[in-house]
XYZ file of C-alpha atoms in Angstrom:
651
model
C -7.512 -0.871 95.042
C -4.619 -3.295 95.553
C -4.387 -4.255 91.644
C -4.258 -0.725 90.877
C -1.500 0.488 93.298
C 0.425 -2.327 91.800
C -0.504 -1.364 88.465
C 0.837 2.075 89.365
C 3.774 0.724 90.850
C 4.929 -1.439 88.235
C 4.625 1.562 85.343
C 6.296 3.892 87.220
C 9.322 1.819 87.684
C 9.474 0.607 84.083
C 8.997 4.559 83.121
C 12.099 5.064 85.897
C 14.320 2.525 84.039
C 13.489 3.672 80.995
C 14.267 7.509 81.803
C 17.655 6.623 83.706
C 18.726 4.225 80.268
C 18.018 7.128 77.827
C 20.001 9.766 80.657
C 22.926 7.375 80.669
C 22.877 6.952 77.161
C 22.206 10.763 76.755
C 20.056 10.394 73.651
C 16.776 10.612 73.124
C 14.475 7.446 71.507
C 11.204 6.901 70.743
C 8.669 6.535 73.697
C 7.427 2.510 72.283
C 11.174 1.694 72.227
C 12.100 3.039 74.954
C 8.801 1.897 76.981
C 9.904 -1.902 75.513
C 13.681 -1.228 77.495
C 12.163 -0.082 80.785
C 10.142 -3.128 80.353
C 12.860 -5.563 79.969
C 14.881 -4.008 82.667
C 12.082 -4.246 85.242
C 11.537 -8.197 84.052
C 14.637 -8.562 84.388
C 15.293 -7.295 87.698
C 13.584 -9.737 89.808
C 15.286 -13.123 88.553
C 18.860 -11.062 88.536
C 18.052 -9.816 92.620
C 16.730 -13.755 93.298
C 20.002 -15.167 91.651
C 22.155 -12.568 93.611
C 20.048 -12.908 96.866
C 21.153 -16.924 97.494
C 24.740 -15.860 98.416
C 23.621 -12.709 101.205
C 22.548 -14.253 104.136
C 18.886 -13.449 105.475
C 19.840 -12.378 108.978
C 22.722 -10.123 107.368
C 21.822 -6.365 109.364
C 24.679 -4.832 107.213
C 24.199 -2.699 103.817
C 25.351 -5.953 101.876
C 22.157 -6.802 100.713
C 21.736 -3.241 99.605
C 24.493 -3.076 97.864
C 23.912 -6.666 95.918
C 20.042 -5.279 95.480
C 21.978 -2.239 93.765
C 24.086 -4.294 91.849
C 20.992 -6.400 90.428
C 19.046 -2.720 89.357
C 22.204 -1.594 87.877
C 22.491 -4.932 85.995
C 18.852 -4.692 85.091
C 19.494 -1.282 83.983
C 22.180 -2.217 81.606
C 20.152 -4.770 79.785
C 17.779 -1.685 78.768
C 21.101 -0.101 77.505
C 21.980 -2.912 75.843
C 18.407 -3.557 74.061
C 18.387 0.613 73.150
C 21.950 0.031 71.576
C 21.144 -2.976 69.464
C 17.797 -1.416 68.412
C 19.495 1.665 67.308
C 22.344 -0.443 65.166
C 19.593 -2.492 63.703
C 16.432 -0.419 63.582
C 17.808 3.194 63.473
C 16.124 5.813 65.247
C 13.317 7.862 62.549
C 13.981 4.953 59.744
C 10.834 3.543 60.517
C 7.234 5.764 61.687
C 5.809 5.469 64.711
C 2.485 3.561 65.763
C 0.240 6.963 65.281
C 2.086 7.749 61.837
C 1.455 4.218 60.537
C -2.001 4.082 61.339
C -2.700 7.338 59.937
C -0.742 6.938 56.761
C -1.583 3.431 56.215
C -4.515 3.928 53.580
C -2.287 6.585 51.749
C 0.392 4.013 51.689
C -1.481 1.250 49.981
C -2.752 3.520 47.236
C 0.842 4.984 47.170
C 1.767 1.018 46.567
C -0.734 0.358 44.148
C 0.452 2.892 41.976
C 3.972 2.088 42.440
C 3.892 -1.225 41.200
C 1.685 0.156 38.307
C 4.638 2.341 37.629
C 6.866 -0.691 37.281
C 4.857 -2.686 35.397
C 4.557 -0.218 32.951
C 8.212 0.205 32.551
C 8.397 -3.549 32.568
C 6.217 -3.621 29.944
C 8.242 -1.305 27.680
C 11.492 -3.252 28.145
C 12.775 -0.914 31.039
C 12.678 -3.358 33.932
C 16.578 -4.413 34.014
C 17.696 -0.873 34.229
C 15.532 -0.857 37.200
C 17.737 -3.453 38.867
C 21.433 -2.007 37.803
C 22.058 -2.714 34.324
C 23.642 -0.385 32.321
C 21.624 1.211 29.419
C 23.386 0.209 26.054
C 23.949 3.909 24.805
C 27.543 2.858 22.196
C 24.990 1.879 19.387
C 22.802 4.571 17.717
C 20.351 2.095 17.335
C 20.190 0.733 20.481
C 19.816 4.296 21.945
C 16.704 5.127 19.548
C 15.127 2.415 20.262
C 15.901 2.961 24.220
C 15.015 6.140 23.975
C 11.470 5.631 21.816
C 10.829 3.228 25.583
C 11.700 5.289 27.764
C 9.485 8.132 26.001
C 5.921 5.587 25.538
C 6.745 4.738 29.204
C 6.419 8.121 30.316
C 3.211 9.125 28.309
C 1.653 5.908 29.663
C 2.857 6.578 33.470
C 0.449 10.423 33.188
C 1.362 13.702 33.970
C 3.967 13.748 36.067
C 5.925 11.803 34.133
C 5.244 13.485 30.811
C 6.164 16.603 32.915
C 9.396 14.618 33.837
C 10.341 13.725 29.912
C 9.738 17.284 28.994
C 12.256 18.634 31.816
C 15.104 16.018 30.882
C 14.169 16.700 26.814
C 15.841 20.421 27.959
C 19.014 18.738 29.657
C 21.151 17.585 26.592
C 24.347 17.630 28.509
C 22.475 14.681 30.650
C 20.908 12.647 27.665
C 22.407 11.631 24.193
C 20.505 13.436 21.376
C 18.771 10.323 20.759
C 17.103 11.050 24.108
C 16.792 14.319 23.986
C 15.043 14.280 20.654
C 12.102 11.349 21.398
C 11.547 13.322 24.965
C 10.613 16.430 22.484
C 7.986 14.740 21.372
C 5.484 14.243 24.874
C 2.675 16.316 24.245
C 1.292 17.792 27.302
C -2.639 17.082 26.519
C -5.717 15.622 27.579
C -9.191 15.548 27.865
C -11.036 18.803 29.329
C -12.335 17.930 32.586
C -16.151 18.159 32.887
C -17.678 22.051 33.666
C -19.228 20.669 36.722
C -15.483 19.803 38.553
C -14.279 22.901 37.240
C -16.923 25.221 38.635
C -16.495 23.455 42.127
C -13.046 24.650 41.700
C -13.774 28.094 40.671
C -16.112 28.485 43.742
C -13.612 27.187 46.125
C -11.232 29.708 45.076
C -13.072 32.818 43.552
C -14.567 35.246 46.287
C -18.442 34.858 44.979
C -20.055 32.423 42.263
C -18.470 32.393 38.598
C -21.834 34.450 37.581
C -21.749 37.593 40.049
C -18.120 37.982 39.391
C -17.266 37.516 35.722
C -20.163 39.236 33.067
C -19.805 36.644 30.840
C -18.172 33.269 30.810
C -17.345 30.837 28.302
C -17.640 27.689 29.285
C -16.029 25.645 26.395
C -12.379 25.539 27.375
C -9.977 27.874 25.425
C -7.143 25.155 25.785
C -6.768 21.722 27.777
C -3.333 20.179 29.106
C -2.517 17.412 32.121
C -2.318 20.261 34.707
C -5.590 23.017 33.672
C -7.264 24.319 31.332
C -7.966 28.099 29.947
C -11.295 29.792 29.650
C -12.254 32.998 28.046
C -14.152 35.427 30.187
C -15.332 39.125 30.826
C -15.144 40.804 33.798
C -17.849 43.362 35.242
C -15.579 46.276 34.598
C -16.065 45.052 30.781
C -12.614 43.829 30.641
C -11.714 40.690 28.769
C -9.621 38.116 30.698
C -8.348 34.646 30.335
C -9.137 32.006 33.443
C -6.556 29.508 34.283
C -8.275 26.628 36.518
C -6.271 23.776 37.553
C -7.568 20.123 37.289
C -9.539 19.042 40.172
C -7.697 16.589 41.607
C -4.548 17.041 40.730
C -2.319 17.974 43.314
C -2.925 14.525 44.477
C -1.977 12.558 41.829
C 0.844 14.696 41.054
C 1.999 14.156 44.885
C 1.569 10.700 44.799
C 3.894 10.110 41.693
C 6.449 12.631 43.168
C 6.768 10.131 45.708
C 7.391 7.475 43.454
C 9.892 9.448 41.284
C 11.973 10.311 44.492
C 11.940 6.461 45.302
C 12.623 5.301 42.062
C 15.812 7.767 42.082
C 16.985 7.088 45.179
C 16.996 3.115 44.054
C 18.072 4.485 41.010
C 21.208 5.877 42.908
C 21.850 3.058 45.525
C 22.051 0.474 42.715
C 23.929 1.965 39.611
C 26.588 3.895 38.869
C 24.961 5.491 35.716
C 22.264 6.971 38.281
C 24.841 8.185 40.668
C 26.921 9.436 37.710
C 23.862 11.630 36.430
C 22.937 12.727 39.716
C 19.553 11.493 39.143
C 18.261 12.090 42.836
C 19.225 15.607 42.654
C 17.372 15.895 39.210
C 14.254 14.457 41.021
C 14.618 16.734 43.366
C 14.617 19.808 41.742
C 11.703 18.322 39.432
C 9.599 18.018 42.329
C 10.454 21.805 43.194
C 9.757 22.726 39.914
C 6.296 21.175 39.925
C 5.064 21.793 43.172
C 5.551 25.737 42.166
C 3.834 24.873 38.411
C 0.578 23.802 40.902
C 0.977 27.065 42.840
C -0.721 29.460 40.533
C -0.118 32.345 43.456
C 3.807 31.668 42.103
C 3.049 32.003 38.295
C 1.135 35.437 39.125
C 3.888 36.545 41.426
C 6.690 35.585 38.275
C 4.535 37.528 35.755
C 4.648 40.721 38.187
C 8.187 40.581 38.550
C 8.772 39.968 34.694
C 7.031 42.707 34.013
C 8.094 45.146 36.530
C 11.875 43.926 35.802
C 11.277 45.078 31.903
C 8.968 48.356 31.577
C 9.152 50.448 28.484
C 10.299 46.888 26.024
C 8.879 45.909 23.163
C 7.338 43.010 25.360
C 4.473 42.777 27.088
C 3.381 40.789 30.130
C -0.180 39.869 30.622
C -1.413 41.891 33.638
C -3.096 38.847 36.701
C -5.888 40.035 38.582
C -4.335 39.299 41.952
C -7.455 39.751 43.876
C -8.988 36.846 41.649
C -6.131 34.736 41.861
C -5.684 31.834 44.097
C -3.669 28.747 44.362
C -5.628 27.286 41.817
C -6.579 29.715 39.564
C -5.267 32.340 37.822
C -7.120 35.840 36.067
C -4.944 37.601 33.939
C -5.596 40.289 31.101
C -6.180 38.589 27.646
C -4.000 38.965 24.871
C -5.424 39.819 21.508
C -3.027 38.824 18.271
C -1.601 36.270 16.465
C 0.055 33.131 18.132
C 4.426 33.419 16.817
C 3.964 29.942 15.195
C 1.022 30.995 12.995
C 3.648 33.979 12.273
C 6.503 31.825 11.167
C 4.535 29.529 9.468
C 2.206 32.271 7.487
C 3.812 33.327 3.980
C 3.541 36.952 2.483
C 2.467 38.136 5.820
C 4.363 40.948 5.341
C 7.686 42.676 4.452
C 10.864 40.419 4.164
C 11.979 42.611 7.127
C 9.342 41.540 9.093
C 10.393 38.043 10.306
C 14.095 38.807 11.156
C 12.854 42.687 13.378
C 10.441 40.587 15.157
C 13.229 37.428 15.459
C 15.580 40.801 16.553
C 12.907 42.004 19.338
C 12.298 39.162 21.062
C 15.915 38.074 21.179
C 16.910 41.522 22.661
C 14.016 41.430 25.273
C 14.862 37.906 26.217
C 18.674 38.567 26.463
C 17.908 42.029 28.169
C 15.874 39.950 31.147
C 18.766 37.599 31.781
C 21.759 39.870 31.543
C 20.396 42.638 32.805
C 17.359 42.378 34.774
C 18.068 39.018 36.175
C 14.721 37.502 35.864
C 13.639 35.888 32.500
C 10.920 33.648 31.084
C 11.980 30.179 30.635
C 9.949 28.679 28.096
C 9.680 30.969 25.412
C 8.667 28.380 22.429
C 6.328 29.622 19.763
C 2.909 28.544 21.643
C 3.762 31.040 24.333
C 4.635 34.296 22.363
C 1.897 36.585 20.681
C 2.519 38.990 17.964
C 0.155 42.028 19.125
C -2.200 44.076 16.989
C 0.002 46.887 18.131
C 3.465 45.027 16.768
C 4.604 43.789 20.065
C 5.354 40.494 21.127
C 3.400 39.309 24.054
C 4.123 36.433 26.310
C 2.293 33.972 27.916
C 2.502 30.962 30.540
C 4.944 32.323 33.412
C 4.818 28.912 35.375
C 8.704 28.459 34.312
C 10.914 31.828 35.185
C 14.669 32.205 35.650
C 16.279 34.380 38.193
C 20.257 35.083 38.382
C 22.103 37.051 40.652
C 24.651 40.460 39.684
C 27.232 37.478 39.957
C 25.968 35.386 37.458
C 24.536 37.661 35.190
C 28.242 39.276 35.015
C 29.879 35.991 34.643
C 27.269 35.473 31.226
C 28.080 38.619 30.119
C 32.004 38.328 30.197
C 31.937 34.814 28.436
C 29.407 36.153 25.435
C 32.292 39.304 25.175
C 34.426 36.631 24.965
C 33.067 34.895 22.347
C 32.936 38.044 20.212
C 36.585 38.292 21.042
C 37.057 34.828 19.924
C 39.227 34.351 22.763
C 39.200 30.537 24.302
C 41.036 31.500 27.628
C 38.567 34.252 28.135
C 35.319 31.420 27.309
C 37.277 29.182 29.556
C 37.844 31.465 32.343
C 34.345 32.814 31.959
C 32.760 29.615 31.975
C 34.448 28.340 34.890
C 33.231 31.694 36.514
C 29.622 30.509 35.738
C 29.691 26.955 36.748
C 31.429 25.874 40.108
C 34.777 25.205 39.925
C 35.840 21.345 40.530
C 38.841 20.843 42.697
C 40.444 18.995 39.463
C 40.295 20.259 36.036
C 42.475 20.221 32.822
C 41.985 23.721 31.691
C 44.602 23.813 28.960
C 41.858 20.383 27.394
C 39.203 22.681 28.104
C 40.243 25.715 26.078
C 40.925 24.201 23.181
C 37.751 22.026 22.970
C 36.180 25.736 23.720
C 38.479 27.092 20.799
C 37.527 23.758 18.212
C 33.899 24.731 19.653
C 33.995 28.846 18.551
C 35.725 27.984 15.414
C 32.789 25.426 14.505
C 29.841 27.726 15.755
C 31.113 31.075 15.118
C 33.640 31.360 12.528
C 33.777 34.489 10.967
C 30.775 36.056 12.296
C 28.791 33.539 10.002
C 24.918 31.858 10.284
C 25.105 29.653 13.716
C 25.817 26.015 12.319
C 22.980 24.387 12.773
C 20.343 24.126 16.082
C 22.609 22.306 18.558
C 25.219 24.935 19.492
C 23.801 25.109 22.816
C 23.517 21.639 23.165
C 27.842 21.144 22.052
C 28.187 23.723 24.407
C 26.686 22.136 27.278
C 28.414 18.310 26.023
C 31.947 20.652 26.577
C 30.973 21.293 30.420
C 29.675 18.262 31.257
C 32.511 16.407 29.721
C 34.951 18.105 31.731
C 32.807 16.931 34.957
C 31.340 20.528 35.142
C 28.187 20.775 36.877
C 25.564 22.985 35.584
C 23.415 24.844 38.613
C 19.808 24.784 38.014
C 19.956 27.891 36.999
C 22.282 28.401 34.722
C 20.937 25.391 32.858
C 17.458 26.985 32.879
C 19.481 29.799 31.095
C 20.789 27.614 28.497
C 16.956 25.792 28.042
C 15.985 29.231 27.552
C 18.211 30.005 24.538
C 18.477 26.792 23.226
C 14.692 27.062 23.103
C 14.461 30.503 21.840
C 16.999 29.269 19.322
C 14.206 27.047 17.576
C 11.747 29.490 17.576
C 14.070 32.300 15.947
C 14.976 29.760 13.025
C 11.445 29.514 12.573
C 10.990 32.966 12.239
C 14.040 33.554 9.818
C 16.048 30.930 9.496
C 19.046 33.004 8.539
C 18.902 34.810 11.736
C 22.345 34.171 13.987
C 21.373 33.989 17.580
C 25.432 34.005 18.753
C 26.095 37.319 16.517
C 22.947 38.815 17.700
C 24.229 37.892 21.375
C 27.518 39.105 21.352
C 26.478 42.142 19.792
C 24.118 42.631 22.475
C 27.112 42.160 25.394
C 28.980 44.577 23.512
C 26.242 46.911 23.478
C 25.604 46.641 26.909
C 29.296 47.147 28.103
C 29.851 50.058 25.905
C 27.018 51.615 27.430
C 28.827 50.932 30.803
C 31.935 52.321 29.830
C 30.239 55.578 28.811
C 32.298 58.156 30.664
C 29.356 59.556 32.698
C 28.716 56.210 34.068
C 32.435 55.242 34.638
C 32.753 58.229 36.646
C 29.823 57.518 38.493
C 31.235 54.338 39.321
C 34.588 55.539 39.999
C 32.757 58.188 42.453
C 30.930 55.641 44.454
C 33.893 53.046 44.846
C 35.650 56.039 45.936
C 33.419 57.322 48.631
C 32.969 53.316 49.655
C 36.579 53.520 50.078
C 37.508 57.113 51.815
C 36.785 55.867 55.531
C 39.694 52.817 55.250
C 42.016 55.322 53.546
C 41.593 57.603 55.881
C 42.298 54.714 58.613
C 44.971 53.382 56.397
C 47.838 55.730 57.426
C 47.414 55.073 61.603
C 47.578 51.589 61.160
C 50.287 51.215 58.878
C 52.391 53.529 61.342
C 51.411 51.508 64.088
C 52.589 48.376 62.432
C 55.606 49.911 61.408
C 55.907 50.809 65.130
C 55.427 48.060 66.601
C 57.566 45.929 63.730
C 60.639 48.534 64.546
C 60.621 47.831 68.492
C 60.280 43.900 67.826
C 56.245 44.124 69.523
C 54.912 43.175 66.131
C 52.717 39.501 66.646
C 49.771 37.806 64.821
C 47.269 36.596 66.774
C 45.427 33.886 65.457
C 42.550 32.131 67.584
C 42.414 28.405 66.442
C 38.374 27.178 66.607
C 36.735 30.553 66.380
C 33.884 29.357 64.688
C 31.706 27.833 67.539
C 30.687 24.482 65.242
C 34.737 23.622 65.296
C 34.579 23.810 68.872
C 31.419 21.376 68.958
C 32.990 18.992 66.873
C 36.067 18.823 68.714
C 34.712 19.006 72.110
C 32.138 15.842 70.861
C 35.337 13.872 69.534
C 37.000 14.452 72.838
C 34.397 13.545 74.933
C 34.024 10.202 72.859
C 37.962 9.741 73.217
C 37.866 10.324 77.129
C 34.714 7.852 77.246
C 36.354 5.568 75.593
C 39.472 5.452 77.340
C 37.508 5.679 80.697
C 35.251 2.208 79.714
C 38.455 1.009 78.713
C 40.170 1.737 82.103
C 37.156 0.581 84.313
C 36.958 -2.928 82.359
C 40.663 -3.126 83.118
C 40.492 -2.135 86.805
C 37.501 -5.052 87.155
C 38.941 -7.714 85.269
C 41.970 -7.157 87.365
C 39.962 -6.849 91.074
C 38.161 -10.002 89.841
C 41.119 -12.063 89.503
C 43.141 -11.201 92.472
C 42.300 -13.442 95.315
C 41.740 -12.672 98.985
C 40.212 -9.351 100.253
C 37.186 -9.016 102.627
C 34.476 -11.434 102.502
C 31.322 -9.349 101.853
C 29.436 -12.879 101.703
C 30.746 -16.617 102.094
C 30.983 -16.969 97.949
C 31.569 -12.954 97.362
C 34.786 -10.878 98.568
C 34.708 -7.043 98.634
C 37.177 -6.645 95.389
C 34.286 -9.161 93.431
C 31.805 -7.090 94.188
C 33.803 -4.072 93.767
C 34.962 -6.140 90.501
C 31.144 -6.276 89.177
C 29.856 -2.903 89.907
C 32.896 -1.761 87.861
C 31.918 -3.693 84.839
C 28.248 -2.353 85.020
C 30.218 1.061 85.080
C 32.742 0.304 82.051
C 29.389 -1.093 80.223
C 27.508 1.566 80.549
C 30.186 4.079 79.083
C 31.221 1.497 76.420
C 27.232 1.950 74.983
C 26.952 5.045 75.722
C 30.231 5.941 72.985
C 28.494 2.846 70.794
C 25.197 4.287 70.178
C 26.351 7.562 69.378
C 28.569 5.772 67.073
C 25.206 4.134 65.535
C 23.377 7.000 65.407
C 25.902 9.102 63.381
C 26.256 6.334 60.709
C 22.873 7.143 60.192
């Protein structure tokens, strides 16, 4: 009973000096560290009251010894302080999981490790290890970047699917990558084996609401199609219906999580250690990657961007596969099946037709594509020739919705004012337009910028002629990022989507001009909007936005006129209105008065312990020493309290 009451005792003070170090230091810390600092103060207690104890006198009945038994907590106390403040500066608070976290995430860490170093060695292996640890990549020769590039792009088709994924994504951004890059990165095939029918109906069962035979009449099991991520089967409903069955890959979402880890570390080492990295803003690319992906493996998101497609675009000569949404889960997807002929088999197909035929069906799906970005505001992003059908009917249907663009009336506006300008031929209005679509920088030379914009039309689009060639959209995006312009994501997802459409168009007629075509379409669409039954609809509702402050307008002005004429008129300005400028400054004064407070209090000790005479409190201790000490515990305690905070915001 005795061994437990002093068990009891001794926790509950190390738990007291652990509370009153975190209250002083008015932050909060883990429970093990701060456990470890009542610990230390409480060891530490005893041998500081023993050492103090040999000047106090035993028979003393005044409060001396209290106050030197005081003096030896408070100095016990401040060790804690002391051990919390060099464990935050060295160890900072969150860098590092807790006992729980590491025990629980220990397995997942070694397989995480495992396939990290697997990662490296394979880029070892290909010759990419020193750009790993901060050399530059030699991009001044072509040869050297072919031959960089052609590593980089086995490296990533070795690493799996992520990483193919990854290639594909930066194959898009050609105002990142030289050409060199951009064109090797074209060539990662997203493919692999078909999973066996056994994983995929375990899949199907998990997510369907009954077994694959009571809901679908019939079902093929020989996949349709096979890539890293699922694979498509053909199917019939009970309703008679004919469908298509996207099932992810069983297993999948792991190993794509597990590399999305490593591709986040590898950037942010990436970024720490080169200036290349940091210059390409390759931890924000990861980033949005990772986004990007995680959505891909969300089926529930591809069904949700085909509804909106389609309900963005009714009555078009395109048409959206319908999902069965009460069949669709997170990992598979139903949708209505597409009868026709796949756009490549089109293009590539001679005497299929008129002469006419190529360039109205190049014609319909650029003005569908156009009409969902400028107008509608959501757009399919990947509209190469494996994802567009040519219907028995003559429409063009479109498939795989796991990539869709949305813009905003902003942006959308912006696009459509630099396309006008461009059929203007007017550099200042590209420039001004462009400048409208990307954000500003606080430095720019815009007269540079206009005339590499004006050099840029007269290349691309002089006289109305064929588009020079399939890398206007690439020069284009070269111009912006030049002038340390940075695209948003999705703006550049605009750009992918016509610099990809642009391919597929010269397939279909190679004479076709995607920028006349374009620009013909802005003009369309503003001429529309200056049709005088919509201006004066427009002019009506800014109008009737506008008639309550007009009819406020006069009183106020007469008032201010008023007040100006009698010498009442004043501004009133409130300095910190926003309540996070009063927070900051009321946290930088507090830090200044602590400050000069520890400051004062070391001064007022130092000074106490160095004048001579007073009181004796003991035979070896006057009353200004001890007044002296407890003063330094004081200044102490403030000094850590402003250092730790210091510590804690540099992380």
């Amino acid at each position: 009973m005795v061994t437990v009451t002093i068990a009891v005792t001794v926790i509950v003070m190390i738990l007291g000096f652990a509370a009153a170090a975190r209250r002083l230091l008015n932050l909060r810390f883990g429970l093990l560290r701060a456990f470890l600092a009542g610990a230390l103060a409480f060891l530490l207690a005893g041998p500081i009251a023993q050492s103090l104890a040999g000047s106090v006198s035993r028979d003393d009945p005044s409060l001396t010894p209290l106050w030197f038994l005081i003096l030896a907590g408070a100095c016990a106390l401040l060790a804690a302080m002391v051990f919390l403040a060099i464990a935050e500066a060295l160890v900072p608070t969150g860098s590092l999981p807790g006992p729980i976290e590491l025990v629980r995430s220990l397995r997942g860490r070694v397989v995480r490790s495992r396939r990290y170093f697997s990662i490296v060695r394979i880029l070892a292996r290909h010759g990419l290890g020193p750009y790993l640890r901060g050399r530059r990549p030699d991009l001044e020769a072509a040869s050297g970047r072919a031959r960089l590039a052609r590593s980089l792009r086995l490296a990533l088709d070795e690493a799996g699917v992520t990483f193919v994924k990854l290639g594909q994504i930066l194959s898009t951004r050609p105002d990142l990558l030289p050409a060199e890059f951009v064109d090797e990165l074209a060539l990662l095939q997203d493919k692999a084996a078909p999973a066996p029918w056994e994983e995929v109906e375990r899949v199907l069962a998990a997510e369907l609401p009954g077994p694959v035979e009571e809901v679908f009449e019939e079902f093929d099991r020989r996949p349709l199609a096979s890539a890293s991520i699922a694979q498509v089967y053909a199917a019939r409903l009970r309703s008679g219906e004919r469908v298509v069955i996207k099932v992810q890959r069983p297993g999948i979402t792991e190993v794509v999580e597990r590399d999305l880890d490593i591709v986040a570390r590898l950037a942010q080492t990436l970024d720490d250690r080169t200036r290349w990295a940091r210059a390409l803003g390759v931890r924000d690319l990861a980033h949005g990657f990772a986004e990007a992906l995680r959505e891909e493996l969300d089926f529930r998101v591809e069904a949700a961007n085909m509804a909106a497609v389609a309900a963005a675009s009714p009555g078009t000569a395109v048409h959206v596969p319908v999902p069965h949404t009460p069949l669709c889960g997170r990992r598979v997807l139903v949708m209505e099946r597409l009868e026709g002929t796949p756009l490549a088999a089109v293009a590539a197909a001679e005497g299929a037709g008129s002469a006419a035929e190529p360039a109205a069906l190049a014609r319909t799906l650029l003005d569908a594509l156009l009409r969902q970005i400028m107008l509608d505001g959501v757009f399919h992003a990947d509209p190469h020739p494996g994802n567009i059908m040519v219907l028995a009917d003559g429409r063009l249907g479109l498939l795989d919705f796991g990539s869709v663009g949305r813009l905003d009336a902003s942006l959308r506006a912006s696009i459509q004012m630099l396309l006008l300008a461009m059929d203007r031929g007017d550099p200042l209005g590209v420039s001004d337009a462009l400048l409208e679509v990307v954000p500003r920088p606080d430095e720019i030379d815009e007269q540079r910028l206009e005339r590499e914009l004006g050099r840029f039309m007269a290349r691309h689009l002089n006289g109305g002629g064929p588009v020079a060639g399939p890398r206007l959209f690439t020069d284009l995006l070269r111009i912006v990022s030049g002038h340390g312009l940075s695209v948003p994501p999705e703006v550049a997802a605009v750009f992918r989507t016509l610099a990809t459409v642009e391919g597929t168009l010269t397939r279909l007629d190679p004479r076709f001009d995607l920028m006349a075509e374009a620009r013909a379409f802005a003009a369309r669409h503003v001429a529309e909007r200056r049709d005088p039954v919509t201006v004066r609809q427009a002019v009506t509702d800014e109008v009737t936005s506008l008639l309550p402050m007009l009819r406020r307008l006069p009183r106020r002005v007469e008032r201010i006129v008023g007040a100006a004429e009698h010498g009442r008129l004043s501004v009133n300005v409130r300095l910190f209105a926003d309540e996070r400028d009063r927070a900051h400054v009321t946290g930088m004064l507090h830090q200044v008065l602590l400050t000069v407070l520890a400051a004062t209090t070391g001064v007022m000790a130092v000074l106490l312990l160095g004048t001579p005479g007073g009181p004796k409190v003991t035979a070896q201790v006057s009353l200004y020493q001890l007044l002296a000490y407890n003063l330094l515990v004081v200044a102490s305690v403030l000094a850590l309290r402003v250092l730790v905070l210091i510590f804690r915001r540099d992380n």
